Amino acid sequence: MSVLILRGARVLDIDQGELSDQRDVLVEDGRIRRISRDRLEAAGAEVIDVGGRTLMPGLIDLHVHVTAVRMDLGSQVRMPNVFVLLRSVPILEGMLMRGFTSVRDAGGAERALAEAVADGLAKGPRLFVSGRALSQTGGHGDFRPRSDHLPIVDSCACSFRIGAIARVVDGVDAVRKAVREELQMGAHQIKVMASGGVASPADPIDAYGYSTDELKAIVAEAEGRQTYVMAHAYTPKAIIRAVECGIRTIEHGNLVDDEAAAVMARHGAFAVPTLVTYRALVEQGPALGLPPDSVAKAHGVLDRGVKSLEILQKAGVKIGFGSDLLGDTHSRQSEEFLIRAAVQTPQQVLASATTIAAQVLQMEGQLGVVREGAIADLLVVEGNPLDSVECLARPVQSLKLIVKDGQVVKRQDL
Ligand code: ZN
Ligand code: ZN
């Protein structure tokens, strides 16, 4: 049984937009047991005096690919499994060290990886995995070049490589079975490619992914297991179509318009923009092996990114935090805070990566809050993020303490 006392912490309440005066916080067995104005003591406890600094919940990134070890996803499909796995280990650790104590993997990571991290075999955030994303033939998860003659087999051979973030599957019966398989293998939620995308070779951005019959079947199978579907989608038409089929979270959504945002708000769908990745794709893509067609597609959605935030915010859509970085660009994850701060208040940006993100993960009250009974994922930050989220964009300097599951994973100058 491990016991930790954080002394003299000013606790950040993101819902209220307030910083408390100094409190002592008792953490026991991975949970926050007590938050008190009085001095707390406990036998055998490790005591850390945080000196009146801000104590906030660990951050949550709702759109990552921890196994995207190269920017060119098409080429990593052919990488040996062991290379992909070993290269994903420092990616996981990097996320945790930036203060992300939970992440939702949007395709590629499997349940065993989540369990390996939970067991301490690798340092990393708590993982909510999607298994392999579902893509139609020629969709955003189909990385076969246009020049390939597609063989008639049950499933694409790329599905068996862990470098593949997606699997290709077509038809209502087949997608039902694919969802059941991903859930059997331990996916927490299902990811579907509901429009064209940037990194794949054969699908224009405005292409639909899947028929509505297929999308509805995918949603029905996920709902039958009390989980939900997240969909990659860019254009208003693709977004409306996906939401009307019951999809709960729209990923990217760069080209959203007022009408599509209104449909999202009406259905209670969440938006998970991933703006930093388009900057990375455009700025670093050419040097990191991103094919020219993909660089061109990234330019096409980059300009509309910040505008999409404005549209979603105005329509009252709940916005979660995502980054979607690939390969060597993972280090830019915290830059997403600064991009959002151009449109959202610090409180709104903080909510996107904590309370709203916890709702998406169906972990409300457990994650994303500093509250008695919640999971002890905690950060001690230099500065008040309610004044500016810039401190979160500089995690190496600003994060003095990172606690995940009640365990100290970083301690600096305390
Ligand atoms: Zn995507
Ligand atoms: Zn993605």
CSV table of N, CA, C and O in Angstrom, one decimal, residues 247-303:
chain,number,residue,atom,x,y,z
A,247,ILE,N,-22.7,8.0,-34.5
A,247,ILE,CA,-21.3,8.2,-34.1
A,247,ILE,C,-21.2,9.3,-33.0
A,247,ILE,O,-21.8,10.3,-33.1
A,248,ARG,N,-20.4,9.0,-32.0
A,248,ARG,CA,-20.4,9.8,-30.8
A,248,ARG,C,-19.3,10.9,-30.8
A,248,ARG,O,-19.5,12.0,-30.3
A,249,THR,N,-18.1,10.6,-31.4
A,249,THR,CA,-17.1,11.6,-31.4
A,249,THR,C,-16.6,11.8,-32.8
A,249,THR,O,-16.3,10.8,-33.5
A,250,ILE,N,-16.5,13.0,-33.3
A,250,ILE,CA,-16.0,13.4,-34.6
A,250,ILE,C,-14.5,13.8,-34.5
A,250,ILE,O,-14.2,14.8,-33.8
A,251,GLU,N,-13.6,13.1,-35.1
A,251,GLU,CA,-12.2,13.4,-35.0
A,251,GLU,C,-11.8,14.3,-36.2
A,251,GLU,O,-12.3,14.1,-37.3
A,252,HIS,N,-10.9,15.2,-35.9
A,252,HIS,CA,-10.4,16.3,-36.8
A,252,HIS,C,-11.5,17.3,-37.1
A,252,HIS,O,-11.5,18.3,-36.5
A,253,GLY,N,-12.4,17.0,-38.1
A,253,GLY,CA,-13.5,17.9,-38.4
A,253,GLY,C,-13.2,19.3,-38.9
A,253,GLY,O,-13.9,20.2,-38.8
A,254,ASN,N,-12.0,19.3,-39.5
A,254,ASN,CA,-11.5,20.7,-39.9
A,254,ASN,C,-12.4,21.5,-40.8
A,254,ASN,O,-12.4,22.7,-40.8
A,255,LEU,N,-13.2,20.8,-41.7
A,255,LEU,CA,-14.0,21.5,-42.7
A,255,LEU,C,-15.4,21.7,-42.2
A,255,LEU,O,-16.3,22.1,-43.0
A,256,VAL,N,-15.7,21.5,-40.9
A,256,VAL,CA,-17.0,21.7,-40.4
A,256,VAL,C,-17.6,23.0,-40.7
A,256,VAL,O,-16.9,24.0,-40.8
A,257,ASP,N,-18.9,23.1,-41.0
A,257,ASP,CA,-19.6,24.4,-41.2
A,257,ASP,C,-20.7,24.5,-40.1
A,257,ASP,O,-20.9,23.6,-39.3
A,258,ASP,N,-21.4,25.7,-40.2
A,258,ASP,CA,-22.4,25.9,-39.1
A,258,ASP,C,-23.5,24.8,-39.1
A,258,ASP,O,-23.9,24.4,-38.0
A,259,GLU,N,-23.9,24.4,-40.2
A,259,GLU,CA,-24.9,23.3,-40.3
A,259,GLU,C,-24.4,22.0,-39.6
A,259,GLU,O,-25.2,21.5,-38.8
A,260,ALA,N,-23.2,21.6,-40.0
A,260,ALA,CA,-22.7,20.3,-39.4
A,260,ALA,C,-22.5,20.5,-37.9
A,260,ALA,O,-22.8,19.6,-37.1
A,261,ALA,N,-22.0,21.7,-37.5
A,261,ALA,CA,-21.8,21.9,-36.1
A,261,ALA,C,-23.1,21.9,-35.3
A,261,ALA,O,-23.2,21.3,-34.2
A,262,ALA,N,-24.2,22.4,-35.9
A,262,ALA,CA,-25.5,22.4,-35.3
A,262,ALA,C,-26.0,20.9,-35.1
A,262,ALA,O,-26.6,20.6,-34.1
A,263,VAL,N,-25.8,20.1,-36.2
A,263,VAL,CA,-26.2,18.7,-36.1
A,263,VAL,C,-25.4,18.0,-34.9
A,263,VAL,O,-26.0,17.3,-34.1
A,264,MET,N,-24.1,18.3,-34.8
A,264,MET,CA,-23.3,17.7,-33.7
A,264,MET,C,-23.9,18.1,-32.4
A,264,MET,O,-24.0,17.3,-31.5
A,265,ALA,N,-24.2,19.4,-32.2
A,265,ALA,CA,-24.7,19.9,-30.9
A,265,ALA,C,-26.0,19.3,-30.6
A,265,ALA,O,-26.2,18.8,-29.5
A,266,ARG,N,-26.9,19.1,-31.6
A,266,ARG,CA,-28.2,18.6,-31.4
A,266,ARG,C,-28.1,17.1,-30.9
A,266,ARG,O,-28.8,16.7,-30.1
A,267,HIS,N,-27.1,16.4,-31.5
A,267,HIS,CA,-27.0,15.0,-31.1
A,267,HIS,C,-26.1,14.7,-29.9
A,267,HIS,O,-25.8,13.6,-29.5
A,268,GLY,N,-25.5,15.8,-29.4
A,268,GLY,CA,-24.6,15.7,-28.3
A,268,GLY,C,-23.3,15.0,-28.7
A,268,GLY,O,-22.6,14.4,-27.8
A,269,ALA,N,-22.9,15.1,-29.9
A,269,ALA,CA,-21.6,14.5,-30.4
A,269,ALA,C,-20.5,15.4,-29.9
A,269,ALA,O,-20.6,16.6,-29.8
A,270,PHE,N,-19.4,14.8,-29.6
A,270,PHE,CA,-18.2,15.5,-29.2
A,270,PHE,C,-17.3,15.8,-30.5
A,270,PHE,O,-17.3,15.0,-31.4
A,271,ALA,N,-16.6,16.9,-30.4
A,271,ALA,CA,-15.5,17.1,-31.5
A,271,ALA,C,-14.2,16.9,-30.9
A,271,ALA,O,-13.9,17.4,-29.7
A,272,VAL,N,-13.3,16.3,-31.6
A,272,VAL,CA,-11.9,16.1,-31.2
A,272,VAL,C,-11.0,16.7,-32.3
A,272,VAL,O,-10.5,15.9,-33.1
A,273,PRO,N,-10.8,18.0,-32.3
A,273,PRO,CA,-9.9,18.5,-33.3
A,273,PRO,C,-8.4,18.1,-33.0
A,273,PRO,O,-8.1,17.8,-31.8
A,274,THR,N,-7.6,18.1,-34.0
A,274,THR,CA,-6.2,17.6,-33.9
A,274,THR,C,-5.3,18.6,-34.7
A,274,THR,O,-4.7,18.2,-35.6
A,275,LEU,N,-5.3,19.8,-34.3
A,275,LEU,CA,-4.8,20.8,-35.2
A,275,LEU,C,-3.2,20.8,-35.3
A,275,LEU,O,-2.7,21.1,-36.4
A,276,VAL,N,-2.5,20.4,-34.3
A,276,VAL,CA,-1.1,20.5,-34.3
A,276,VAL,C,-0.5,19.6,-35.4
A,276,VAL,O,0.5,19.9,-36.0
A,277,THR,N,-1.2,18.5,-35.7
A,277,THR,CA,-0.6,17.5,-36.6
A,277,THR,C,-0.5,18.1,-38.0
A,277,THR,O,0.4,17.7,-38.8
A,278,TYR,N,-1.5,19.0,-38.4
A,278,TYR,CA,-1.4,19.5,-39.8
A,278,TYR,C,-0.2,20.5,-39.9
A,278,TYR,O,0.4,20.5,-41.0
A,279,ARG,N,0.1,21.2,-38.9
A,279,ARG,CA,1.3,22.0,-38.9
A,279,ARG,C,2.5,21.1,-39.1
A,279,ARG,O,3.4,21.4,-39.9
A,280,ALA,N,2.6,20.0,-38.3
A,280,ALA,CA,3.7,19.1,-38.3
A,280,ALA,C,3.8,18.4,-39.7
A,280,ALA,O,4.9,18.3,-40.3
A,281,LEU,N,2.6,18.1,-40.3
A,281,LEU,CA,2.7,17.4,-41.6
A,281,LEU,C,3.2,18.3,-42.7
A,281,LEU,O,4.0,17.9,-43.5
A,282,VAL,N,2.8,19.6,-42.6
A,282,VAL,CA,3.2,20.6,-43.6
A,282,VAL,C,4.6,21.0,-43.4
A,282,VAL,O,5.4,21.0,-44.4
A,283,GLU,N,5.0,21.2,-42.2
A,283,GLU,CA,6.3,21.8,-41.9
A,283,GLU,C,7.4,20.7,-42.0
A,283,GLU,O,8.5,20.9,-42.5
A,284,GLN,N,7.1,19.5,-41.5
A,284,GLN,CA,8.1,18.4,-41.3
A,284,GLN,C,7.9,17.3,-42.3
A,284,GLN,O,8.8,16.4,-42.5
A,285,GLY,N,6.7,17.2,-42.9
A,285,GLY,CA,6.3,16.0,-43.7
A,285,GLY,C,7.3,15.7,-44.8
A,285,GLY,O,7.7,14.6,-44.9
A,286,PRO,N,7.6,16.8,-45.6
A,286,PRO,CA,8.5,16.5,-46.8
A,286,PRO,C,9.8,15.8,-46.3
A,286,PRO,O,10.3,14.9,-47.0
A,287,ALA,N,10.4,16.3,-45.2
A,287,ALA,CA,11.7,15.8,-44.8
A,287,ALA,C,11.5,14.4,-44.1
A,287,ALA,O,12.5,13.7,-44.0
A,288,LEU,N,10.3,14.1,-43.6
A,288,LEU,CA,10.1,12.8,-42.9
A,288,LEU,C,9.5,11.8,-43.7
A,288,LEU,O,9.0,10.8,-43.2
A,289,GLY,N,9.5,11.9,-45.0
A,289,GLY,CA,9.0,10.9,-45.9
A,289,GLY,C,7.5,10.8,-46.2
A,289,GLY,O,7.0,9.8,-46.7
A,290,LEU,N,6.8,11.9,-45.8
A,290,LEU,CA,5.4,11.9,-46.1
A,290,LEU,C,5.2,12.1,-47.7
A,290,LEU,O,5.8,13.0,-48.2
A,291,PRO,N,4.5,11.2,-48.3
A,291,PRO,CA,4.3,11.3,-49.8
A,291,PRO,C,3.8,12.7,-50.2
A,291,PRO,O,3.0,13.3,-49.5
A,292,PRO,N,4.2,13.2,-51.4
A,292,PRO,CA,3.8,14.6,-51.8
A,292,PRO,C,2.2,14.7,-51.9
A,292,PRO,O,1.7,15.8,-51.5
A,293,ASP,N,1.5,13.7,-52.3
A,293,ASP,CA,0.0,13.8,-52.3
A,293,ASP,C,-0.5,14.1,-50.9
A,293,ASP,O,-1.5,14.9,-50.7
A,294,SER,N,0.1,13.5,-49.9
A,294,SER,CA,-0.4,13.7,-48.5
A,294,SER,C,0.0,15.1,-48.0
A,294,SER,O,-0.8,15.7,-47.3
A,295,VAL,N,1.2,15.6,-48.4
A,295,VAL,CA,1.6,17.0,-48.0
A,295,VAL,C,0.5,17.9,-48.6
A,295,VAL,O,0.1,18.9,-47.9
A,296,ALA,N,0.1,17.7,-49.8
A,296,ALA,CA,-0.8,18.6,-50.5
A,296,ALA,C,-2.2,18.5,-49.8
A,296,ALA,O,-2.8,19.6,-49.5
A,297,LYS,N,-2.6,17.3,-49.4
A,297,LYS,CA,-3.9,17.2,-48.7
A,297,LYS,C,-3.8,17.9,-47.3
A,297,LYS,O,-4.8,18.5,-46.8
A,298,ALA,N,-2.6,17.8,-46.6
A,298,ALA,CA,-2.5,18.5,-45.3
A,298,ALA,C,-2.7,20.0,-45.5
A,298,ALA,O,-3.3,20.6,-44.6
A,299,HIS,N,-2.1,20.6,-46.5
A,299,HIS,CA,-2.2,22.0,-46.8
A,299,HIS,C,-3.7,22.3,-46.9
A,299,HIS,O,-4.2,23.4,-46.4
A,300,GLY,N,-4.5,21.5,-47.5
A,300,GLY,CA,-5.9,21.7,-47.8
A,300,GLY,C,-6.7,21.8,-46.5
A,300,GLY,O,-7.8,22.5,-46.5
A,301,VAL,N,-6.3,21.1,-45.5
A,301,VAL,CA,-7.2,21.2,-44.2
A,301,VAL,C,-6.5,22.0,-43.1
A,301,VAL,O,-7.2,22.4,-42.2
A,302,LEU,N,-5.3,22.4,-43.3
A,302,LEU,CA,-4.6,23.2,-42.3
A,302,LEU,C,-5.2,24.5,-42.1
A,302,LEU,O,-5.5,24.9,-40.9
A,303,ASP,N,-5.5,25.2,-43.2
A,303,ASP,CA,-6.0,26.6,-43.1
A,303,ASP,C,-7.3,26.7,-42.4
A,303,ASP,O,-7.6,27.7,-41.8
